[in-house]
Short mmCIF file of C-alpha atoms and ligand atoms in Angstrom, two decimals:
data_model
loop_
_atom_site.label_atom_id
_atom_site.label_comp_id
_atom_site.label_asym_id
_atom_site.label_seq_id
_atom_site.Cartn_x
_atom_site.Cartn_y
_atom_site.Cartn_z
CA UNK A 1 59.95 67.08 192.01
CA UNK A 2 57.01 68.32 189.92
CA UNK A 3 57.54 68.19 186.16
CA UNK A 4 58.39 71.57 184.68
CA UNK A 5 56.13 72.72 181.86
CA UNK A 6 58.32 74.65 179.45
CA UNK A 7 56.80 77.05 176.95
CA UNK A 8 58.49 77.02 173.52
CA UNK A 9 60.51 80.11 174.49
CA UNK A 10 61.86 78.51 177.69
CA UNK A 11 63.98 75.71 176.30
CA UNK A 12 67.39 76.11 177.99
CA UNK A 13 68.77 74.54 181.18
CA UNK A 14 68.22 77.73 183.20
CA UNK A 15 64.47 77.08 183.16
CA UNK A 16 64.93 73.89 185.22
CA UNK A 17 65.75 73.48 188.93
CA UNK A 18 68.04 70.52 188.21
CA UNK A 19 69.22 68.85 185.02
CA UNK A 20 67.18 65.70 185.71
CA UNK A 21 63.85 67.46 186.37
CA UNK A 22 61.11 65.90 184.21
CA UNK A 23 59.93 68.21 181.43
CA UNK A 24 56.56 68.63 179.74
CA UNK A 25 56.42 70.35 176.35
CA UNK A 26 53.24 71.20 174.50
CA UNK A 27 52.99 71.68 170.75
CA UNK A 28 49.76 73.48 169.93
CA UNK A 29 48.62 73.99 166.38
CA UNK A 30 46.02 76.57 167.44
CA UNK A 31 48.74 79.22 167.68
CA UNK A 32 49.36 78.92 163.94
CA UNK A 33 45.69 79.09 163.06
CA UNK A 34 45.25 82.46 164.78
CA UNK A 35 47.67 84.52 162.70
CA UNK A 36 49.93 84.17 159.67
CA UNK A 37 53.50 83.83 160.94
CA UNK A 38 56.60 83.85 158.78
CA UNK A 39 57.17 80.37 157.48
CA UNK A 40 60.77 80.33 158.80
CA UNK A 41 59.62 81.45 162.24
CA UNK A 42 57.13 78.60 162.46
CA UNK A 43 59.90 76.25 161.34
CA UNK A 44 62.39 77.54 163.90
CA UNK A 45 60.00 77.35 166.86
CA UNK A 46 58.74 73.86 165.99
CA UNK A 47 62.23 72.62 165.25
CA UNK A 48 63.50 73.95 168.60
CA UNK A 49 60.59 72.39 170.49
CA UNK A 50 60.95 69.02 168.77
CA UNK A 51 64.71 68.97 169.20
CA UNK A 52 64.25 69.71 172.91
CA UNK A 53 61.78 66.82 173.10
CA UNK A 54 64.57 64.36 172.30
CA UNK A 55 66.28 65.08 175.65
CA UNK A 56 66.01 62.50 178.44
CA UNK A 57 63.08 62.82 180.86
CA UNK A 58 61.10 64.95 178.41
CA UNK A 59 57.56 64.41 177.13
CA UNK A 60 56.11 66.29 174.15
CA UNK A 61 52.33 66.40 173.92
CA UNK A 62 50.68 67.49 170.67
CA UNK A 63 47.25 69.00 171.22
CA UNK A 64 45.08 71.70 169.78
CA UNK A 65 45.23 73.77 172.99
CA UNK A 66 47.57 73.95 175.98
CA UNK A 67 44.82 73.16 178.48
CA UNK A 68 44.22 69.70 176.97
CA UNK A 69 47.84 68.75 177.58
CA UNK A 70 47.95 69.61 181.28
CA UNK A 71 46.59 66.59 183.06
CA UNK A 72 48.94 66.47 186.07
CA UNK A 73 50.35 69.05 188.54
CA UNK A 74 53.29 70.96 187.01
CA UNK A 75 55.32 74.07 187.68
CA UNK A 76 56.10 76.68 185.03
CA UNK A 77 58.32 79.76 184.90
CA UNK A 78 56.41 83.03 184.46
CA UNK A 79 55.48 83.12 180.75
CA UNK A 80 56.43 85.94 178.42
CA UNK A 81 53.02 87.32 177.42
CA UNK A 82 49.98 88.56 179.31
CA UNK A 83 47.75 86.09 177.46
CA UNK A 84 49.96 83.14 178.44
CA UNK A 85 50.15 84.35 182.03
CA UNK A 86 46.35 84.59 182.20
CA UNK A 87 46.11 81.05 180.82
CA UNK A 88 48.55 79.73 183.43
CA UNK A 89 46.62 81.48 186.18
CA UNK A 90 43.36 79.92 184.99
CA UNK A 91 44.67 76.36 184.94
CA UNK A 92 44.31 74.28 188.08
CA UNK A 93 47.42 72.53 189.42
CA UNK A 94 49.91 74.82 187.71
CA UNK A 95 52.40 76.51 190.01
CA UNK A 96 53.85 79.69 188.48
CA UNK A 97 57.43 80.61 189.41
CA UNK A 98 59.19 83.95 188.87
CA UNK A 99 60.42 84.70 185.34
CA UNK A 100 63.78 83.41 184.11
CA UNK A 101 65.68 84.26 180.95
CA UNK A 102 66.22 87.93 181.80
CA UNK A 103 68.89 89.53 183.94
CA UNK A 104 67.30 92.12 186.23
CA UNK A 105 64.66 90.78 188.65
CA UNK A 106 61.16 92.33 188.41
CA UNK A 107 61.28 93.84 191.92
CA UNK A 108 64.66 95.46 191.20
CA UNK A 109 63.26 97.03 188.05
CA UNK A 110 60.18 98.31 189.87
CA UNK A 111 62.30 99.82 192.69
CA UNK A 112 64.46 101.51 190.06
CA UNK A 113 61.47 102.80 188.06
CA UNK A 114 59.18 103.98 190.86
CA UNK A 115 59.04 107.74 191.24
CA UNK A 116 60.88 108.51 187.98
CA UNK A 117 59.20 110.91 185.58
CA UNK A 118 60.97 109.43 182.58
CA UNK A 119 62.17 105.89 182.11
CA UNK A 120 65.31 106.10 180.04
CA UNK A 121 67.47 103.23 178.83
CA UNK A 122 70.73 104.92 179.75
CA UNK A 123 69.74 105.27 183.43
CA UNK A 124 68.43 101.71 183.66
CA UNK A 125 71.53 100.35 181.92
CA UNK A 126 73.89 102.03 184.39
CA UNK A 127 71.82 100.71 187.28
CA UNK A 128 71.95 97.17 185.81
CA UNK A 129 75.71 97.34 185.15
CA UNK A 130 76.41 98.28 188.76
CA UNK A 131 73.80 95.89 190.17
CA UNK A 132 75.18 92.89 188.29
CA UNK A 133 78.81 93.96 188.39
CA UNK A 134 79.16 93.84 184.61
CA UNK A 135 82.06 95.77 183.02
CA UNK A 136 82.76 97.43 186.38
CA UNK A 137 86.09 98.00 188.11
CA UNK A 138 86.04 99.01 191.75
CA UNK A 139 82.56 100.52 191.53
CA UNK A 140 83.43 102.52 188.37
CA UNK A 141 82.59 101.65 184.75
CA UNK A 142 85.46 99.84 183.08
CA UNK A 143 87.54 102.29 181.07
CA UNK A 144 86.04 105.24 182.96
CA UNK A 145 82.99 105.70 180.72
CA UNK A 146 79.54 104.12 180.68
CA UNK A 147 78.92 104.76 177.04
CA UNK A 148 81.01 104.25 173.90
CA UNK A 149 78.25 105.17 171.44
CA UNK A 150 80.40 107.96 170.02
CA UNK A 151 82.86 105.30 168.74
CA UNK A 152 80.05 103.10 167.50
CA UNK A 153 78.33 105.18 164.85
CA UNK A 154 80.64 104.71 161.90
CA UNK A 155 79.22 104.75 158.39
CA UNK A 156 79.63 101.39 156.67
CA UNK A 157 82.97 100.24 155.27
CA UNK A 158 82.98 99.10 151.61
CA UNK A 159 82.74 95.54 152.90
CA UNK A 160 82.84 93.94 156.33
CA UNK A 161 85.89 91.86 157.00
CA UNK A 162 84.23 89.31 159.28
CA UNK A 163 83.43 85.64 158.65
CA UNK A 164 79.75 84.69 158.41
CA UNK A 165 78.58 82.28 161.08
CA UNK A 166 78.96 78.69 159.84
CA UNK A 167 75.79 77.38 158.18
CA UNK A 168 73.50 75.25 160.32
CA UNK A 169 73.15 71.62 159.23
CA UNK A 170 69.49 70.68 159.11
CA UNK A 171 68.55 67.16 160.24
CA UNK A 172 65.63 64.71 160.14
CA UNK A 173 63.67 66.79 162.64
CA UNK A 174 63.88 69.81 160.32
CA UNK A 175 62.76 67.65 157.40
CA UNK A 176 59.77 66.46 159.44
CA UNK A 177 58.89 70.04 160.44
CA UNK A 178 59.10 71.17 156.81
CA UNK A 179 56.84 68.32 155.67
CA UNK A 180 54.33 69.12 158.45
CA UNK A 181 54.23 72.82 157.56
CA UNK A 182 53.71 71.95 153.88
CA UNK A 183 50.83 69.68 154.89
CA UNK A 184 49.27 72.26 157.23
CA UNK A 185 49.34 74.82 154.43
CA UNK A 186 47.92 72.38 151.90
CA UNK A 187 45.32 70.52 153.97
CA UNK A 188 44.52 72.58 157.07
CA UNK A 189 44.23 76.07 155.61
CA UNK A 190 47.04 77.39 157.83
CA UNK A 191 48.72 80.39 156.21
CA UNK A 192 52.24 81.71 156.46
CA UNK A 193 54.03 84.75 155.10
CA UNK A 194 57.56 84.92 153.72
CA UNK A 195 59.63 82.34 151.89
CA UNK A 196 60.80 79.03 153.24
CA UNK A 197 64.57 78.60 153.29
CA UNK A 198 67.40 76.81 155.04
CA UNK A 199 67.23 77.18 158.80
CA UNK A 200 69.70 79.95 159.68
CA UNK A 201 69.17 80.23 163.42
CA UNK A 202 69.95 77.81 166.25
CA UNK A 203 67.25 75.38 167.34
CA UNK A 204 69.31 73.52 169.96
CA UNK A 205 71.43 74.56 172.90
CA UNK A 206 74.47 73.07 171.18
CA UNK A 207 73.89 75.12 168.02
CA UNK A 208 73.26 78.24 170.10
CA UNK A 209 76.50 77.82 172.06
CA UNK A 210 78.42 77.28 168.81
CA UNK A 211 76.91 80.48 167.36
CA UNK A 212 77.80 82.40 170.53
CA UNK A 213 81.39 81.10 170.50
CA UNK A 214 81.81 81.99 166.85
CA UNK A 215 80.39 85.48 167.35
CA UNK A 216 82.57 86.30 170.36
CA UNK A 217 85.71 85.00 168.70
CA UNK A 218 85.27 86.30 165.15
CA UNK A 219 82.63 89.02 164.99
CA UNK A 220 82.41 90.84 168.32
CA UNK A 221 85.54 92.96 167.68
CA UNK A 222 83.88 94.56 164.63
CA UNK A 223 80.41 94.79 166.23
CA UNK A 224 80.70 98.23 167.80
CA UNK A 225 81.87 100.62 165.10
CA UNK A 226 79.40 99.40 162.47
CA UNK A 227 76.41 98.46 164.62
CA UNK A 228 74.32 101.29 163.13
CA UNK A 229 75.44 100.83 159.53
CA UNK A 230 73.71 99.03 156.65
CA UNK A 231 75.22 97.33 153.58
CA UNK A 232 73.05 96.25 150.67
CA UNK A 233 74.96 93.05 150.02
CA UNK A 234 75.50 92.05 153.65
CA UNK A 235 72.42 91.69 155.85
CA UNK A 236 74.31 90.25 158.83
CA UNK A 237 77.35 92.57 159.04
CA UNK A 238 78.91 91.98 162.52
CA UNK A 239 75.63 91.51 164.37
CA UNK A 240 75.40 88.47 166.60
CA UNK A 241 72.16 87.03 165.12
CA UNK A 242 71.62 85.65 168.62
CA UNK A 243 68.19 87.17 169.36
CA UNK A 244 66.21 84.12 168.15
CA UNK A 245 68.32 81.79 170.34
CA UNK A 246 68.13 84.03 173.41
CA UNK A 247 64.39 84.56 172.94
CA UNK A 248 63.79 80.81 172.59
CA UNK A 249 65.52 80.49 175.94
CA UNK A 250 68.38 78.44 174.46
CA UNK A 251 70.94 80.88 175.86
CA UNK A 252 70.84 82.66 179.21
CA UNK A 253 71.44 86.38 178.53
CA UNK A 254 73.83 86.56 181.47
CA UNK A 255 76.05 83.82 180.00
CA UNK A 256 76.15 85.77 176.72
CA UNK A 257 77.13 88.93 178.60
CA UNK A 258 79.83 87.12 180.60
CA UNK A 259 81.34 85.58 177.44
CA UNK A 260 81.56 89.02 175.83
CA UNK A 261 83.07 90.61 178.94
CA UNK A 262 85.61 87.78 179.19
CA UNK A 263 86.68 88.41 175.58
CA UNK A 264 87.39 92.04 176.51
CA UNK A 265 89.29 91.05 179.67
CA UNK A 266 91.35 88.52 177.64
CA UNK A 267 92.27 91.28 175.19
CA UNK A 268 90.48 89.70 172.23
CA UNK A 269 87.69 92.32 171.86
CA UNK A 270 87.92 96.11 172.21
CA UNK A 271 85.96 97.92 174.91
CA UNK A 272 83.72 99.93 172.55
CA UNK A 273 82.43 96.76 170.85
CA UNK A 274 82.06 94.85 174.10
CA UNK A 275 80.25 97.70 175.85
CA UNK A 276 78.01 98.30 172.81
CA UNK A 277 77.05 94.63 172.68
CA UNK A 278 76.46 94.29 176.42
CA UNK A 279 74.34 97.46 176.38
CA UNK A 280 72.01 95.72 173.88
CA UNK A 281 71.38 92.74 176.13
CA UNK A 282 71.77 93.90 179.74
CA UNK A 283 70.29 97.26 178.77
CA UNK A 284 67.84 97.20 175.87
CA UNK A 285 66.61 93.63 176.00
CA UNK A 286 65.88 93.70 179.71
CA UNK A 287 64.51 97.26 179.52
CA UNK A 288 61.86 96.40 176.91
CA UNK A 289 60.96 93.21 178.80
CA UNK A 290 60.33 95.11 182.02
CA UNK A 291 58.46 97.92 180.29
CA UNK A 292 56.08 95.33 178.81
CA UNK A 293 54.97 94.39 182.34
CA UNK A 294 55.48 97.77 183.99
CA UNK A 295 53.34 99.79 181.61
CA UNK A 296 49.60 99.18 181.79
CA UNK A 297 48.14 96.57 179.37
CA UNK A 298 46.56 99.36 177.30
CA UNK A 299 50.06 100.61 176.38
CA UNK A 300 50.20 98.20 173.43
CA UNK A 301 47.20 99.99 171.88
CA UNK A 302 48.65 103.49 172.45
CA UNK A 303 48.23 105.79 169.46
CA UNK A 304 49.17 109.31 170.52
CA UNK A 305 49.82 110.44 166.95
CA UNK A 306 46.41 109.09 165.86
CA UNK A 307 47.88 107.02 163.08
CA UNK A 308 44.98 105.14 161.52
CA UNK A 309 46.03 103.79 158.13
CA UNK A 310 46.14 100.03 157.61
CA UNK A 311 49.27 98.38 156.21
CA UNK A 312 49.22 98.27 152.41
CA UNK A 313 49.12 94.83 150.80
CA UNK A 314 52.63 95.05 149.32
CA UNK A 315 54.08 95.64 152.80
CA UNK A 316 51.88 93.13 154.62
CA UNK A 317 52.79 90.45 152.07
CA UNK A 318 56.52 91.31 152.00
CA UNK A 319 56.40 92.09 148.28
CA UNK A 320 59.93 93.47 148.01
CA UNK A 321 59.81 93.32 144.21
CA UNK A 322 56.99 95.89 144.15
CA UNK A 323 59.24 98.48 145.80
CA UNK A 324 61.56 100.77 143.81
CA UNK A 325 63.27 102.50 146.76
CA UNK A 326 66.44 100.46 147.09
CA UNK A 327 66.72 100.49 150.87
CA UNK A 328 63.13 99.52 151.55
CA UNK A 329 63.11 96.89 148.83
CA UNK A 330 66.30 95.26 150.12
CA UNK A 331 65.16 95.31 153.75
CA UNK A 332 61.74 93.91 152.88
CA UNK A 333 63.51 91.21 150.88
CA UNK A 334 65.54 90.37 153.99
CA UNK A 335 62.32 89.95 155.96
CA UNK A 336 60.76 87.87 153.18
CA UNK A 337 63.77 85.59 152.71
CA UNK A 338 65.15 85.31 156.27
CA UNK A 339 62.56 86.66 158.73
CA UNK A 340 65.38 88.77 160.14
CA UNK A 341 67.14 92.07 159.48
CA UNK A 342 69.28 93.89 162.01
CA UNK A 343 68.25 96.71 164.30
CA UNK A 344 68.77 99.75 162.07
CA UNK A 345 66.77 98.43 159.09
CA UNK A 346 63.97 97.57 161.57
CA UNK A 347 64.00 101.02 163.14
CA UNK A 348 65.11 103.42 160.43
CA UNK A 349 63.86 101.74 157.25
CA UNK A 350 60.73 99.75 158.19
CA UNK A 351 59.53 101.52 161.35
CA UNK A 352 60.45 104.97 160.03
CA UNK A 353 58.52 104.39 156.80
CA UNK A 354 55.45 103.14 158.71
CA UNK A 355 55.49 106.11 161.11
CA UNK A 356 55.95 108.63 158.29
CA UNK A 357 52.91 107.18 156.49
CA UNK A 358 50.69 107.09 159.59
CA UNK A 359 50.14 103.34 159.72
CA UNK A 360 48.27 102.06 162.78
CA UNK A 361 50.90 101.22 165.43
CA UNK A 362 49.13 98.08 166.66
CA UNK A 363 49.03 96.76 163.08
CA UNK A 364 52.75 97.55 162.68
CA UNK A 365 53.49 95.71 165.95
CA UNK A 366 51.46 92.71 164.84
CA UNK A 367 53.37 92.66 161.53
CA UNK A 368 56.77 92.71 163.28
CA UNK A 369 55.61 90.02 165.71
CA UNK A 370 54.52 87.66 162.92
CA UNK A 371 57.23 88.35 160.36
CA UNK A 372 60.41 88.13 162.45
CA UNK A 373 61.99 84.90 163.66
CA UNK A 374 62.74 86.59 167.00
CA UNK A 375 59.35 88.34 167.33
CA UNK A 376 57.42 87.92 170.58
CA UNK A 377 54.66 89.97 172.15
CA UNK A 378 56.86 91.32 174.97
CA UNK A 379 59.44 92.70 172.51
CA UNK A 380 56.83 94.54 170.47
CA UNK A 381 55.34 97.05 172.86
CA UNK A 382 58.41 99.08 173.73
CA UNK A 383 60.33 98.50 170.50
CA UNK A 384 57.53 99.00 168.01
CA UNK A 385 54.74 100.94 169.74
CA UNK A 386 57.14 103.06 171.81
CA UNK A 387 60.50 103.38 170.08
CA UNK A 388 59.72 102.97 166.40
CA UNK A 389 56.20 104.51 166.15
CA UNK A 390 56.36 107.06 169.00
CA UNK A 391 52.77 106.02 169.69
CA UNK A 392 53.28 106.49 173.44
CA UNK A 393 54.05 110.18 172.97
CA UNK A 394 57.58 109.78 174.37
CA UNK A 395 57.26 107.69 177.52
CA UNK A 396 60.36 105.71 176.62
CA UNK A 397 62.23 107.78 174.05
CA UNK A 398 63.05 111.45 173.88
CA UNK A 399 61.95 112.01 170.28
CA UNK A 400 60.48 110.15 167.31
CA UNK A 401 62.94 108.06 165.29
CA UNK A 402 61.91 109.88 162.12
CA UNK A 403 64.60 110.52 159.54
CA UNK A 404 64.87 111.46 155.89
CA UNK A 405 66.99 109.98 153.12
CA UNK A 406 70.09 111.84 154.35
CA UNK A 407 70.28 109.47 157.33
CA UNK A 408 69.94 106.38 155.14
CA UNK A 409 72.55 107.82 152.77
CA UNK A 410 75.03 108.50 155.59
CA UNK A 411 74.63 105.09 157.22
CA UNK A 412 74.39 102.80 154.17
CA UNK A 413 75.43 102.18 150.59
CA UNK A 414 71.82 102.10 149.39
CA UNK A 415 71.33 105.54 147.90
CA UNK A 416 73.88 106.01 145.13
CA UNK A 417 72.38 103.50 142.68
CA UNK A 418 68.79 104.20 143.82
CA UNK A 419 66.30 105.78 141.41
CA UNK A 420 65.43 108.30 144.16
CA UNK A 421 67.74 111.06 145.37
CA UNK A 422 67.92 111.54 149.17
CA UNK A 423 68.44 115.29 148.68
CA UNK A 424 65.31 115.72 146.59
CA UNK A 425 61.95 116.37 148.26
CA UNK A 426 59.54 116.80 145.37
CA UNK A 427 59.20 115.50 141.83
CA UNK A 428 59.74 112.11 140.23
CA UNK A 429 63.05 111.34 141.89
CA UNK A 430 62.07 112.67 145.36
CA UNK A 431 63.28 110.24 148.01
CA UNK A 432 60.20 108.80 149.79
CA UNK A 433 62.03 109.00 153.12
CA UNK A 434 62.96 112.65 152.67
CA UNK A 435 59.48 113.63 151.51
CA UNK A 436 57.91 111.42 154.17
CA UNK A 437 60.03 113.00 156.90
CA UNK A 438 58.91 116.55 156.15
CA UNK A 439 55.33 115.55 155.65
CA UNK A 440 55.42 113.71 159.01
CA UNK A 441 56.73 116.84 160.75
CA UNK A 442 54.12 119.01 159.05
CA UNK A 443 51.33 116.65 160.12
CA UNK A 444 52.46 116.45 163.74
CA UNK A 445 53.86 119.88 164.34
CA UNK A 446 51.37 120.61 167.12
CA UNK A 447 52.09 117.38 168.95
CA UNK A 448 55.88 117.81 168.66
CA UNK A 449 56.22 121.53 169.35
CA UNK A 450 56.76 121.15 173.10
CA UNK A 451 59.59 118.66 172.58
CA UNK A 452 62.85 120.63 172.76
CA UNK A 453 64.71 118.00 170.70
CA UNK A 454 62.31 118.72 167.82
CA UNK A 455 62.86 122.49 167.83
CA UNK A 456 65.51 122.52 165.12
CA UNK A 457 63.75 120.09 162.76
CA UNK A 458 60.56 122.16 163.09
CA UNK A 459 62.51 125.36 162.35
CA UNK A 460 63.81 123.57 159.25
CA UNK A 461 60.25 122.74 158.26
CA UNK A 462 59.34 126.42 158.26
CA UNK A 463 62.22 127.24 155.95
CA UNK A 464 60.93 124.89 153.20
CA UNK A 465 59.54 126.81 150.23
CA UNK A 466 57.92 123.77 148.63
CA UNK A 467 56.06 122.34 151.63
CA UNK A 468 52.60 122.62 150.06
CA UNK A 469 53.73 120.75 146.92
CA UNK A 470 55.45 118.14 149.06
CA UNK A 471 52.40 117.51 151.24
CA UNK A 472 50.17 117.24 148.18
CA UNK A 473 52.60 114.85 146.53
CA UNK A 474 52.69 112.63 149.64
CA UNK A 475 48.88 112.60 149.83
CA UNK A 476 48.76 111.56 146.16
CA UNK A 477 51.24 108.74 146.83
CA UNK A 478 48.72 107.23 149.24
CA UNK A 479 49.59 103.65 150.05
CA UNK A 480 51.36 102.92 146.77
CA UNK A 481 54.73 101.21 147.07
CA UNK A 482 57.52 103.79 146.67
P1 FAD B 501 72.67 92.37 168.07
O1 FAD B 501 72.73 93.62 167.33
O2 FAD B 501 73.80 91.43 167.93
O3 FAD B 501 72.39 92.67 169.58
C1 FAD B 501 72.61 91.70 170.62
C2 FAD B 501 71.35 91.32 171.33
O4 FAD B 501 70.82 92.41 172.05
C3 FAD B 501 70.22 90.81 170.48
O5 FAD B 501 70.42 89.46 170.15
C4 FAD B 501 69.01 91.03 171.37
O6 FAD B 501 68.84 89.93 172.24
C5 FAD B 501 69.41 92.23 172.22
N1 FAD B 501 68.75 93.47 171.78
C6 FAD B 501 69.31 94.52 171.18
N2 FAD B 501 68.45 95.54 171.05
C7 FAD B 501 67.29 95.10 171.56
C8 FAD B 501 66.02 95.70 171.72
N3 FAD B 501 65.77 96.95 171.32
N4 FAD B 501 65.04 94.95 172.25
C9 FAD B 501 65.27 93.68 172.67
N5 FAD B 501 66.48 93.09 172.57
C10 FAD B 501 67.47 93.78 172.03
N6 FAD B 501 64.35 92.15 169.09
C11 FAD B 501 63.89 90.92 169.29
O7 FAD B 501 64.53 90.12 169.98
N7 FAD B 501 62.71 90.52 168.76
C12 FAD B 501 61.95 91.34 168.00
O8 FAD B 501 60.90 90.96 167.53
C13 FAD B 501 62.41 92.67 167.79
N8 FAD B 501 61.68 93.54 167.05
C14 FAD B 501 62.13 94.81 166.88
C15 FAD B 501 61.35 95.71 166.16
C16 FAD B 501 61.77 97.03 166.01
C17 FAD B 501 60.91 98.00 165.27
C18 FAD B 501 62.98 97.43 166.57
C19 FAD B 501 63.43 98.84 166.43
C20 FAD B 501 63.78 96.53 167.27
C21 FAD B 501 63.37 95.22 167.43
N9 FAD B 501 64.14 94.28 168.13
C22 FAD B 501 63.66 93.03 168.35
C23 FAD B 501 65.43 94.66 168.72
C24 FAD B 501 66.66 94.40 167.81
O9 FAD B 501 66.46 94.99 166.58
C25 FAD B 501 66.95 92.90 167.67
O10 FAD B 501 67.05 92.31 168.93
C26 FAD B 501 68.27 92.66 166.93
O11 FAD B 501 68.26 93.30 165.68
C27 FAD B 501 68.48 91.17 166.76
O12 FAD B 501 69.64 90.90 166.01
P2 FAD B 501 70.99 90.42 166.70
O13 FAD B 501 70.71 89.23 167.55
O14 FAD B 501 72.02 90.28 165.65
O15 FAD B 501 71.30 91.64 167.63
#
């Protein structure tokens, strides 16, 4: 049996043909020279790779580039980026197998997508549920409905009554990684962003399985109702925090889905939470993966709204203390201190702010890729370029995820103590999200007019009597931190 070359995001048993297959791992420093990743992301990836290297039959080669390490014939599962795939295709003696680590097979996605005018998550998700017999009873969706979103949009409670996942115990490998990263920063000119901190995400299969068990038992029941809510003092809420482990390949998404479905069938998790969680993995995660390959390579540079501003320094450098708006400051602090915030802060606080200000979508995608512990190229295109920046003009979502302070106020506890008022559009205490929302609509009215879901917001825009002042005020704000 040929050794299997595993990329650092292919670390679980489902990337091997048998448990005793020899494994080749490559640790390349060049990756860290090319761009400034979050310090905790670099730590997590290296820790996972080095922990995996302690398994039997496994060889870790440290080189500057991948090519130097590949001196014998190997097989490899389809990598997760176009650049890595091109590299694999260039190397002699490397056999590339179909992708693993996702649920729907590429040819099934293509057959589903071909001939459709619009590719929508909801349609793909229903197809995948039926195709993989997940939460189905006799050909019908369990409970009679495909979608429990209506039960899953609760504003936040005062506090979440769920236990945090147990802390991860770092070991000698983590200490070695930390010392190496310190040395690379000091002696090799390698730069990172964000703060170092205790490792919070699984680096081994054992840790990942423990995190999954804990989530399904203690946190899944509360996942659904509050999945869209934000609490200033609780960055994790009832989210699974499993994306880094699934994206490193430590967990097979289908095993995660089956564990959640089993919890529902055993009566220990309600259907709305189980369905909401499964929708994220079987639906969203696979959907964005397939769109990355299905859309043409130029998609990642799409910029339909012609957003050309570069990211301001305070944002690029995660300077949460420079920001007065409570929501943005707290979310940026989460990125700085953990390299992770949950979905709604990513979409409605960070992405929304960037889109309102007209920041270049490719720069926003690069920022998300580098600053998040679960960030990978394939996740960026659909989530950042498409969903959060609407830079594809609506190929994967029906309208821009633009919202003013009223949304943040409804779905979080951020606004009451904030120096800005979500109801105020102009003046010293104008909420930057509210002002930014109207100024975004004013700027893009022509591009959005044909979209029937934007008709009411655009009618609202025309009723504003202070639009000129608001637009001027936003222009004067420039790239200053709000
Ligand atoms: P949960 O809320 O517990 O959800 C369960 C799982 O569903 C996640 O672990 C993840 O594997 C999957 N999932 C849910 N939504 C998505 C989605 N839209 N795309 C892909 N997987 C999804 N996800 C990443 O894995 N890496 C990223 O770099 C990333 N960047 C994002 C950037 C933006 C602007 C947006 C809007 C979303 C991004 N997401 C990304 C998707 C989502 O926000 C994260 O997967 C989720 O917040 C991770 O936390 P969790 O594991 O607690 O997720």
